[in-house]
GROMACS .gro file of C-alpha atoms in nm:
model
  408
    1MET     CA    1   9.001   9.665  11.944
    2ARG     CA    2   9.271   9.906  11.939
    3GLU     CA    3   9.564   9.876  11.720
    4PRO     CA    4   9.904   9.835  11.907
    5VAL     CA    5  10.128  10.136  11.919
    6GLU     CA    6  10.432   9.935  11.727
    7LEU     CA    7  10.205   9.795  11.460
    8ARG     CA    8  10.068  10.151  11.396
    9ARG     CA    9  10.406  10.297  11.334
   10GLN     CA   10  10.528  10.000  11.118
   11ARG     CA   11  10.212  10.113  10.914
   12ILE     CA   12  10.344  10.445  10.886
   13LEU     CA   13  10.679  10.361  10.823
   14ALA     CA   14  10.565  10.142  10.532
   15ALA     CA   15  10.350  10.405  10.379
   16VAL     CA   16  10.595  10.686  10.414
   17GLU     CA   17  10.888  10.467  10.251
   18SER     CA   18  10.692  10.373   9.950
   19ARG     CA   19  10.564  10.729   9.873
   20GLY     CA   20  10.870  10.921   9.975
   21ALA     CA   21  10.670  11.172  10.176
   22VAL     CA   22  10.317  11.149  10.318
   23ARG     CA   23  10.108  11.440  10.485
   24VAL     CA   24  10.037  11.355  10.831
   25SER     CA   25   9.662  11.430  10.773
   26VAL     CA   26   9.660  11.182  10.517
   27LEU     CA   27   9.809  10.937  10.729
   28ALA     CA   28   9.559  10.992  10.998
   29THR     CA   29   9.291  10.936  10.750
   30GLU     CA   30   9.430  10.608  10.619
   31LEU     CA   31   9.513  10.486  10.969
   32GLU     CA   32   9.172  10.592  11.106
   33VAL     CA   33   9.341  10.764  11.386
   34SER     CA   34   9.346  11.163  11.475
   35VAL     CA   35   9.611  11.361  11.361
   36VAL     CA   36   9.761  11.410  11.680
   37THR     CA   37   9.819  11.043  11.737
   38VAL     CA   38  10.002  11.042  11.413
   39ARG     CA   39  10.207  11.354  11.489
   40ARG     CA   40  10.314  11.195  11.808
   41ASP     CA   41  10.417  10.870  11.629
   42VAL     CA   42  10.620  11.064  11.340
   43GLU     CA   43  10.809  11.271  11.634
   44GLU     CA   44  10.887  10.925  11.792
   45LEU     CA   45  11.004  10.782  11.470
   46THR     CA   46  11.215  11.078  11.388
   47ARG     CA   47  11.374  11.080  11.738
   48ALA     CA   48  11.463  10.690  11.651
   49GLY     CA   49  11.621  10.803  11.308
   50ARG     CA   50  11.364  10.614  11.083
   51LEU     CA   51  11.177  10.930  10.969
   52ARG     CA   52  11.215  11.312  10.880
   53ARG     CA   53  10.970  11.545  10.984
   54GLY     CA   54  10.876  11.838  10.815
   55HIS     CA   55  10.583  12.091  10.861
   56GLY     CA   56  10.291  11.865  10.834
   57VAL     CA   57  10.469  11.596  10.639
   58ALA     CA   58  10.661  11.263  10.722
   59ARG     CA   59  10.972  11.196  10.488
   60ALA     CA   60  11.142  10.884  10.444
   61VAL     CA   61  11.518  10.878  10.539
   62ARG     CA   62  11.594  10.522  10.444
   63THR     CA   63  11.475  10.222  10.204
   64VAL     CA   64  11.241   9.915  10.356
   65GLU     CA   65  11.562   9.685  10.287
   66GLU     CA   66  11.762   9.884  10.566
   67THR     CA   67  11.535   9.875  10.812
   68VAL     CA   68  11.404   9.528  10.786
   69ALA     CA   69  11.615   9.290  10.576
   70ALA     CA   70  11.783   9.016  10.712
   71PRO     CA   71  12.159   9.121  10.854
   72ALA     CA   72  12.340   8.798  10.728
   73ALA     CA   73  12.316   8.452  10.563
   74ARG     CA   74  12.144   8.197  10.768
   75GLY     CA   75  12.436   8.024  10.996
   76THR     CA   76  12.722   8.169  10.803
   77GLY     CA   77  12.760   8.513  11.024
   78ARG     CA   78  12.855   8.678  10.708
   79PRO     CA   79  12.682   8.902  10.478
   80ALA     CA   80  12.466   8.734  10.212
   81GLU     CA   81  12.710   8.672   9.897
   82GLY     CA   82  12.423   8.655   9.624
   83GLY     CA   83  12.294   9.004   9.657
   84ALA     CA   84  11.936   9.089   9.755
   85VAL     CA   85  11.610   8.994   9.654
   86ALA     CA   86  11.301   9.184   9.699
   87LEU     CA   87  11.009   9.037   9.882
   88VAL     CA   88  10.678   9.236   9.854
   89VAL     CA   89  10.375   9.152  10.030
   90PRO     CA   90  10.048   9.372  10.136
   91GLU     CA   91  10.025   9.553  10.432
   92ARG     CA   92   9.830   9.399  10.750
   93HIS     CA   93   9.810   9.076  10.568
   94SER     CA   94   9.895   8.811  10.830
   95TYR     CA   95   9.829   8.502  10.531
   96LEU     CA   96  10.069   8.613  10.317
   97TYR     CA   97  10.326   8.712  10.596
   98GLU     CA   98  10.344   8.323  10.668
   99ALA     CA   99  10.420   8.300  10.303
  100ALA     CA  100  10.694   8.530  10.340
  101TYR     CA  101  10.847   8.354  10.648
  102GLY     CA  102  10.842   8.035  10.443
  103ALA     CA  103  11.052   8.208  10.175
  104ARG     CA  104  11.293   8.351  10.416
  105PRO     CA  105  11.514   8.074  10.517
  106VAL     CA  106  11.520   7.944  10.150
  107LEU     CA  107  11.646   8.249  10.022
  108GLU     CA  108  11.914   8.309  10.303
  109GLU     CA  109  12.030   7.953  10.287
  110ALA     CA  110  12.114   8.014   9.912
  111GLY     CA  111  12.333   8.298  10.001
  112PHE     CA  112  12.064   8.587   9.916
  113ARG     CA  113  11.974   8.890  10.147
  114VAL     CA  114  11.619   8.940  10.203
  115ALA     CA  115  11.466   9.286  10.129
  116LEU     CA  116  11.127   9.320  10.264
  117HIS     CA  117  10.892   9.561  10.133
  118ILE     CA  118  10.543   9.604  10.264
  119ALA     CA  119  10.276   9.768  10.053
  120PRO     CA  120  10.020   9.981  10.178
  121GLN     CA  121   9.675   9.942  10.110
  122VAL     CA  122   9.652  10.167   9.827
  123PRO     CA  123   9.611  10.084   9.458
  124GLY     CA  124   9.923  10.091   9.286
  125ALA     CA  125  10.140  10.088   9.603
  126GLU     CA  126  10.363   9.780   9.480
  127ARG     CA  127  10.528   9.972   9.178
  128PRO     CA  128  10.740  10.205   9.366
  129LEU     CA  129  10.854   9.957   9.592
  130VAL     CA  130  10.966   9.734   9.335
  131GLU     CA  131  11.126  10.006   9.132
  132ARG     CA  132  11.336  10.140   9.420
  133ALA     CA  133  11.423   9.764   9.497
  134LEU     CA  134  11.542   9.726   9.164
  135ALA     CA  135  11.754  10.068   9.167
  136ASP     CA  136  11.898   9.950   9.462
  137GLY     CA  137  12.043   9.644   9.305
  138ALA     CA  138  11.750   9.348   9.363
  139ARG     CA  139  11.830   9.045   9.153
  140GLY     CA  140  11.516   8.895   9.182
  141LEU     CA  141  11.155   8.964   9.308
  142LEU     CA  142  10.884   8.750   9.509
  143ILE     CA  143  10.561   8.928   9.485
  144ALA     CA  144  10.215   8.892   9.602
  145PRO     CA  145  10.029   9.228   9.478
  146ARG     CA  146   9.723   9.291   9.660
  147TRP     CA  147   9.488   9.307   9.352
  148ARG     CA  148   9.169   9.401   9.517
  149SER     CA  149   8.994   9.409   9.191
  150ALA     CA  150   9.043   9.289   8.846
  151ALA     CA  151   9.092   9.665   8.735
  152VAL     CA  152   9.385   9.682   8.977
  153GLU     CA  153   9.536   9.389   8.848
  154GLU     CA  154   9.512   9.490   8.486
  155ALA     CA  155   9.667   9.797   8.579
  156ASP     CA  156   9.983   9.620   8.704
  157HIS     CA  157  10.044   9.387   8.420
  158GLY     CA  158  10.238   9.636   8.188
  159TRP     CA  159  10.482   9.720   8.429
  160LEU     CA  160  10.538   9.424   8.639
  161ALA     CA  161  10.593   9.218   8.295
  162GLN     CA  162  10.880   9.411   8.240
  163VAL     CA  163  11.077   9.435   8.564
  164GLY     CA  164  11.409   9.282   8.419
  165VAL     CA  165  11.469   9.038   8.673
  166PRO     CA  166  11.331   8.681   8.783
  167THR     CA  167  11.005   8.702   8.912
  168VAL     CA  168  10.763   8.444   9.092
  169LEU     CA  169  10.420   8.532   9.175
  170MET     CA  170  10.295   8.411   9.495
  171GLU     CA  171   9.916   8.315   9.552
  172ARG     CA  172   9.839   8.507   9.241
  173ARG     CA  173   9.731   8.353   8.934
  174PRO     CA  174   9.733   8.587   8.637
  175ARG     CA  175   9.437   8.599   8.354
  176PRO     CA  176   9.511   8.344   8.113
  177GLY     CA  177   9.673   8.520   7.806
  178SER     CA  178   9.766   8.818   7.985
  179ALA     CA  179  10.118   8.995   8.015
  180LEU     CA  180  10.192   8.783   8.325
  181HIS     CA  181  10.098   8.461   8.173
  182ALA     CA  182  10.433   8.351   8.117
  183LEU     CA  183  10.585   8.433   8.511
  184ASP     CA  184  10.653   8.169   8.755
  185VAL     CA  185  10.338   8.118   8.995
  186VAL     CA  186  10.296   7.939   9.317
  187CYS     CA  187   9.955   7.914   9.444
  188SER     CA  188   9.737   7.744   9.683
  189ASP     CA  189   9.460   7.524   9.486
  190HIS     CA  190   9.143   7.707   9.636
  191TRP     CA  191   8.927   7.493   9.438
  192TYR     CA  192   9.055   7.175   9.632
  193GLY     CA  193   9.034   7.387   9.960
  194VAL     CA  194   8.625   7.467   9.899
  195HIS     CA  195   8.586   7.099   9.789
  196LEU     CA  196   8.712   6.995  10.113
  197ALA     CA  197   8.492   7.207  10.304
  198VAL     CA  198   8.179   7.120  10.102
  199ASP     CA  199   8.253   6.730  10.094
  200HIS     CA  200   8.333   6.739  10.481
  201LEU     CA  201   7.983   6.943  10.528
  202VAL     CA  202   7.778   6.678  10.299
  203GLY     CA  203   7.937   6.391  10.469
  204LEU     CA  204   7.782   6.514  10.804
  205GLY     CA  205   7.450   6.542  10.638
  206HIS     CA  206   7.426   6.907  10.560
  207ARG     CA  207   7.235   6.988  10.259
  208ARG     CA  208   7.176   7.375  10.260
  209ILE     CA  209   7.492   7.550  10.273
  210VAL     CA  210   7.575   7.929  10.293
  211LEU     CA  211   7.894   8.084  10.192
  212ALA     CA  212   7.989   8.433  10.333
  213ALA     CA  213   8.307   8.534  10.174
  214ARG     CA  214   8.524   8.830  10.102
  215ASP     CA  215   8.525   8.950   9.726
  216ASP     CA  216   8.845   9.210   9.765
  217SER     CA  217   9.146   8.992   9.659
  218PRO     CA  218   9.245   8.692   9.436
  219THR     CA  219   9.201   8.447   9.671
  220ALA     CA  220   8.852   8.567   9.784
  221ARG     CA  221   8.749   8.559   9.414
  222SER     CA  222   8.874   8.187   9.385
  223VAL     CA  223   8.699   8.084   9.666
  224ARG     CA  224   8.355   8.239   9.549
  225ALA     CA  225   8.405   8.088   9.212
  226ALA     CA  226   8.522   7.734   9.337
  227PHE     CA  227   8.213   7.732   9.597
  228ALA     CA  228   7.934   7.821   9.295
  229ASP     CA  229   8.125   7.532   9.102
  230VAL     CA  230   8.147   7.288   9.369
  231ALA     CA  231   7.804   7.312   9.558
  232ALA     CA  232   7.633   7.326   9.203
  233ALA     CA  233   7.806   6.997   9.096
  234ARG     CA  234   7.689   6.819   9.423
  235PRO     CA  235   7.332   6.646   9.401
  236GLU     CA  236   7.348   6.631   9.769
  237VAL     CA  237   7.329   7.016   9.807
  238THR     CA  238   6.982   7.110   9.764
  239ASP     CA  239   7.023   7.466   9.838
  240TRP     CA  240   7.328   7.703   9.835
  241SER     CA  241   7.411   8.120   9.809
  242VAL     CA  242   7.676   8.309   9.842
  243ALA     CA  243   7.689   8.644  10.071
  244LEU     CA  244   7.932   8.907  10.154
  245SER     CA  245   8.138   8.845  10.466
  246SER     CA  246   8.187   9.206  10.560
  247PRO     CA  247   8.077   9.520  10.403
  248ASP     CA  248   8.435   9.630  10.379
  249ALA     CA  249   8.541   9.310  10.183
  250VAL     CA  250   8.468   9.461   9.832
  251PRO     CA  251   8.683   9.571   9.536
  252VAL     CA  252   8.835   9.915   9.543
  253PRO     CA  253   8.825  10.054   9.184
  254VAL     CA  254   9.111  10.208   9.041
  255PRO     CA  255   9.111  10.592   9.140
  256GLU     CA  256   9.138  10.727   8.801
  257SER     CA  257   8.864  10.491   8.674
  258PRO     CA  258   8.577  10.707   8.511
  259GLY     CA  259   8.302  10.712   8.770
  260ALA     CA  260   8.497  10.525   9.037
  261ASP     CA  261   8.305  10.684   9.307
  262ALA     CA  262   7.966  10.682   9.149
  263ALA     CA  263   7.819  10.382   9.323
  264PRO     CA  264   7.775  10.408   9.680
  265ARG     CA  265   7.877  10.108   9.868
  266ASP     CA  266   7.630   9.886  10.101
  267ARG     CA  267   7.779   9.902  10.423
  268THR     CA  268   7.518   9.701  10.576
  269PRO     CA  269   7.654   9.429  10.814
  270LEU     CA  270   7.550   9.061  10.717
  271ASP     CA  271   7.275   8.912  10.911
  272LEU     CA  272   7.401   8.569  10.903
  273ALA     CA  273   7.138   8.418  11.135
  274GLY     CA  274   6.869   8.570  10.932
  275LEU     CA  275   7.019   8.458  10.607
  276LEU     CA  276   7.044   8.103  10.772
  277ARG     CA  277   6.665   8.102  10.851
  278GLU     CA  278   6.589   8.243  10.522
  279ARG     CA  279   6.740   7.978  10.347
  280GLY     CA  280   6.707   7.686  10.589
  281ALA     CA  281   7.080   7.649  10.605
  282THR     CA  282   7.228   7.410  10.873
  283ALA     CA  283   7.621   7.504  10.765
  284ALA     CA  284   7.814   7.790  10.647
  285LEU     CA  285   8.176   7.844  10.495
  286LEU     CA  286   8.326   8.144  10.592
  287HIS     CA  287   8.621   8.356  10.454
  288GLY     CA  288   8.844   8.490  10.589
  289ASP     CA  289   8.942   8.371  10.964
  290VAL     CA  290   8.866   8.720  11.102
  291ASP     CA  291   8.533   8.769  10.934
  292ALA     CA  292   8.432   8.406  11.061
  293LEU     CA  293   8.518   8.487  11.392
  294MET     CA  294   8.293   8.797  11.408
  295LEU     CA  295   8.027   8.637  11.210
  296VAL     CA  296   8.019   8.340  11.454
  297GLN     CA  297   8.006   8.582  11.744
  298GLY     CA  298   7.740   8.746  11.589
  299LEU     CA  299   7.555   8.398  11.550
  300ALA     CA  300   7.598   8.370  11.935
  301GLU     CA  301   7.447   8.719  12.041
  302GLN     CA  302   7.126   8.588  11.834
  303GLY     CA  303   7.070   8.255  12.010
  304VAL     CA  304   7.244   8.063  11.725
  305ARG     CA  305   7.453   7.800  11.855
  306VAL     CA  306   7.774   7.653  11.680
  307PRO     CA  307   7.779   7.380  11.598
  308GLN     CA  308   7.435   7.263  11.747
  309ASP     CA  309   7.247   7.481  11.559
  310CYS     CA  310   7.475   7.572  11.276
  311SER     CA  311   7.812   7.390  11.156
  312VAL     CA  312   8.077   7.662  11.042
  313VAL     CA  313   8.390   7.596  10.854
  314ALA     CA  314   8.655   7.902  10.799
  315TYR     CA  315   8.862   7.945  10.511
  316ASP     CA  316   9.224   8.061  10.579
  317ASP     CA  317   9.321   7.901  10.909
  318VAL     CA  318   9.535   8.180  11.031
  319VAL     CA  319   9.344   8.234  11.372
  320ALA     CA  320   9.057   7.991  11.344
  321ALA     CA  321   9.163   7.783  11.584
  322LEU     CA  322   9.171   8.077  11.852
  323GLY     CA  323   8.798   8.125  11.874
  324SER     CA  324   8.585   8.057  12.203
  325THR     CA  325   8.463   7.772  11.978
  326PRO     CA  326   8.756   7.642  11.757
  327LEU     CA  327   8.652   7.655  11.404
  328THR     CA  328   8.703   7.382  11.151
  329ALA     CA  329   8.898   7.525  10.873
  330VAL     CA  330   9.076   7.504  10.524
  331ALA     CA  331   9.396   7.580  10.569
  332PRO     CA  332   9.618   7.677  10.259
  333PRO     CA  333   9.985   7.559  10.301
  334LYS     CA  334  10.108   7.932  10.330
  335ALA     CA  335  10.441   7.882  10.450
  336GLU     CA  336  10.491   7.611  10.188
  337VAL     CA  337  10.380   7.845   9.910
  338GLY     CA  338  10.671   8.080  10.045
  339ARG     CA  339  10.907   7.807  10.043
  340ALA     CA  340  10.850   7.675   9.712
  341ALA     CA  341  10.816   8.029   9.526
  342ALA     CA  342  11.171   8.132   9.694
  343GLU     CA  343  11.316   7.789   9.551
  344LEU     CA  344  11.191   7.867   9.204
  345LEU     CA  345  11.329   8.210   9.219
  346VAL     CA  346  11.672   8.061   9.362
  347HIS     CA  347  11.670   7.810   9.068
  348ARG     CA  348  11.630   8.125   8.805
  349LEU     CA  349  11.901   8.314   8.975
  350THR     CA  350  12.171   8.040   8.994
  351ARG     CA  351  12.127   7.867   8.676
  352PRO     CA  352  12.388   7.956   8.379
  353ALA     CA  353  12.276   8.245   8.155
  354GLY     CA  354  12.079   8.145   7.859
  355THR     CA  355  11.934   7.821   8.048
  356ALA     CA  356  11.641   7.959   8.238
  357GLY     CA  357  11.396   7.656   8.130
  358PRO     CA  358  11.046   7.655   8.098
  359VAL     CA  359  10.804   7.865   8.298
  360ARG     CA  360  10.661   7.662   8.612
  361ARG     CA  361  10.319   7.658   8.781
  362ILE     CA  362  10.310   7.522   9.103
  363ASP     CA  363   9.961   7.407   9.290
  364LEU     CA  364   9.985   7.315   9.666
  365LEU     CA  365   9.695   7.141   9.790
  366PRO     CA  366   9.522   7.284  10.108
  367GLU     CA  367   9.403   7.049  10.411
  368LEU     CA  368   9.102   7.037  10.627
  369LYS     CA  369   9.153   7.090  10.997
  370VAL     CA  370   8.839   6.941  11.186
  371ARG     CA  371   8.790   7.119  11.525
  372GLY     CA  372   8.473   7.187  11.738
  373SER     CA  373   8.265   7.391  11.501
  374THR     CA  374   8.110   7.093  11.276
  375ARG     CA  375   7.878   6.798  11.345
  376PRO     CA  376   7.587   6.634  11.191
  377PRO     CA  377   7.261   6.878  11.161
  378ALA     CA  378   7.016   6.805  11.465
  379ASP     CA  379   6.753   6.688  11.224
  380THR     CA  380   6.950   6.430  11.074
  381ARG     CA  381   7.144   6.227  11.330
  382ALA     CA  382   7.095   5.887  11.166
  383PRO     CA  383   7.337   5.627  11.094
  384ALA     CA  384   7.566   5.763  10.828
  385ASP     CA  385   7.490   5.481  10.581
  386THR     CA  386   7.114   5.576  10.597
  387ARG     CA  387   7.172   5.964  10.578
  388ASP     CA  388   7.433   5.967  10.302
  389HIS     CA  389   7.192   5.756  10.083
  390ALA     CA  390   6.852   5.902  10.177
  391PRO     CA  391   6.709   6.065   9.818
  392ALA     CA  392   6.696   6.433   9.819
  393ASP     CA  393   6.329   6.578   9.861
  394PRO     CA  394   6.245   6.649   9.488
  395ARG     CA  395   6.052   6.996   9.627
  396ASP     CA  396   6.390   7.105   9.774
  397ARG     CA  397   6.550   7.073   9.429
  398ALA     CA  398   6.210   7.279   9.275
  399ARG     CA  399   6.252   7.543   9.537
  400THR     CA  400   6.638   7.598   9.494
  401PRO     CA  401   6.666   7.955   9.323
  402ALA     CA  402   6.921   7.982   9.044
  403PRO     CA  403   7.282   8.044   9.156
  404ILE     CA  404   7.389   8.369   9.244
  405PRO     CA  405   7.640   8.512   9.008
  406VAL     CA  406   7.990   8.506   9.107
  407GLN     CA  407   8.270   8.737   9.048
  408LYS     CA  408   8.560   8.587   8.892
   0.00000   0.00000   0.00000
């Protein structure tokens, strides 16, 4: 599906404002459109006074704060008096945009102006945005770095631990003992979210479950690790496996890493129907929503009906309800994460000097929203008290392969 023009131009603005200047040919490659299309977008943005155009180059003329920051504190009609707070989220990440929407009213009601920064999809994109925000006087920082791999996360630890202003991480849990261990953090409890999904499927009578998940974000890695832990601990689950939900859902190495491009990426789409048949699985947990909807569409094209032949639970619940079959979904409290993170930051910014108090870690529990994509498997439609307590076939456990290693 073609990307809307305004969204593409917002992505161009984000890329240019984060780097200062970008060649049109580079933008075309990153956006996967023609050079002519980008040139036309840059010309329109230049006419609107939002960019400066050079020979084959687009240059920034203003900061992200000036273009997207809230103009006034909510309800006062006056400029915010507490100064600016930088809010940094990844480009094209609707999950974290909901967290940003949750944070904004809390900050505005406390008298802080919100300076929103959209980080492009390149490793290290957050650092220049944060440095610019600090240079412009930002008093605090709410940030959800993309961190598509553990190596990219490690590369951010040094500078992010030394920004010099109160900082709260959203949906990012630093490695224990790392330089960021002592930052305030607000996260969804993804282990509990996966537990809800597996418990729901097991309660319906499913015993063989597949996880098709991304592997390119801290949330994705948490979901994968949690599924391995939860499924292995449930005696009712006689077989489980993990697959990549999309050929693009893999970590991106740090560019300067030796041999970063040495291993070619397998871009073969997942044959979910084939995997279900191979494993004898009757249920699947799919992360995230867009991948889930596309995989369900692929199942339909291969004659696998949801939920008659396979029950499906999505993880994220951003657009899961919009499918032709609305998907049962684990819904992390996205807006509440942003709200709680903003409250933590306001607490830091408004306390008297020298009374910051202890570092806080807040975990918020997801909920399960049951829709039309889950039901008992066709061959186990017996009364629940019989089904749930039937002994597992010992041959099933014997045939269960060793769990697939999961990146954490």
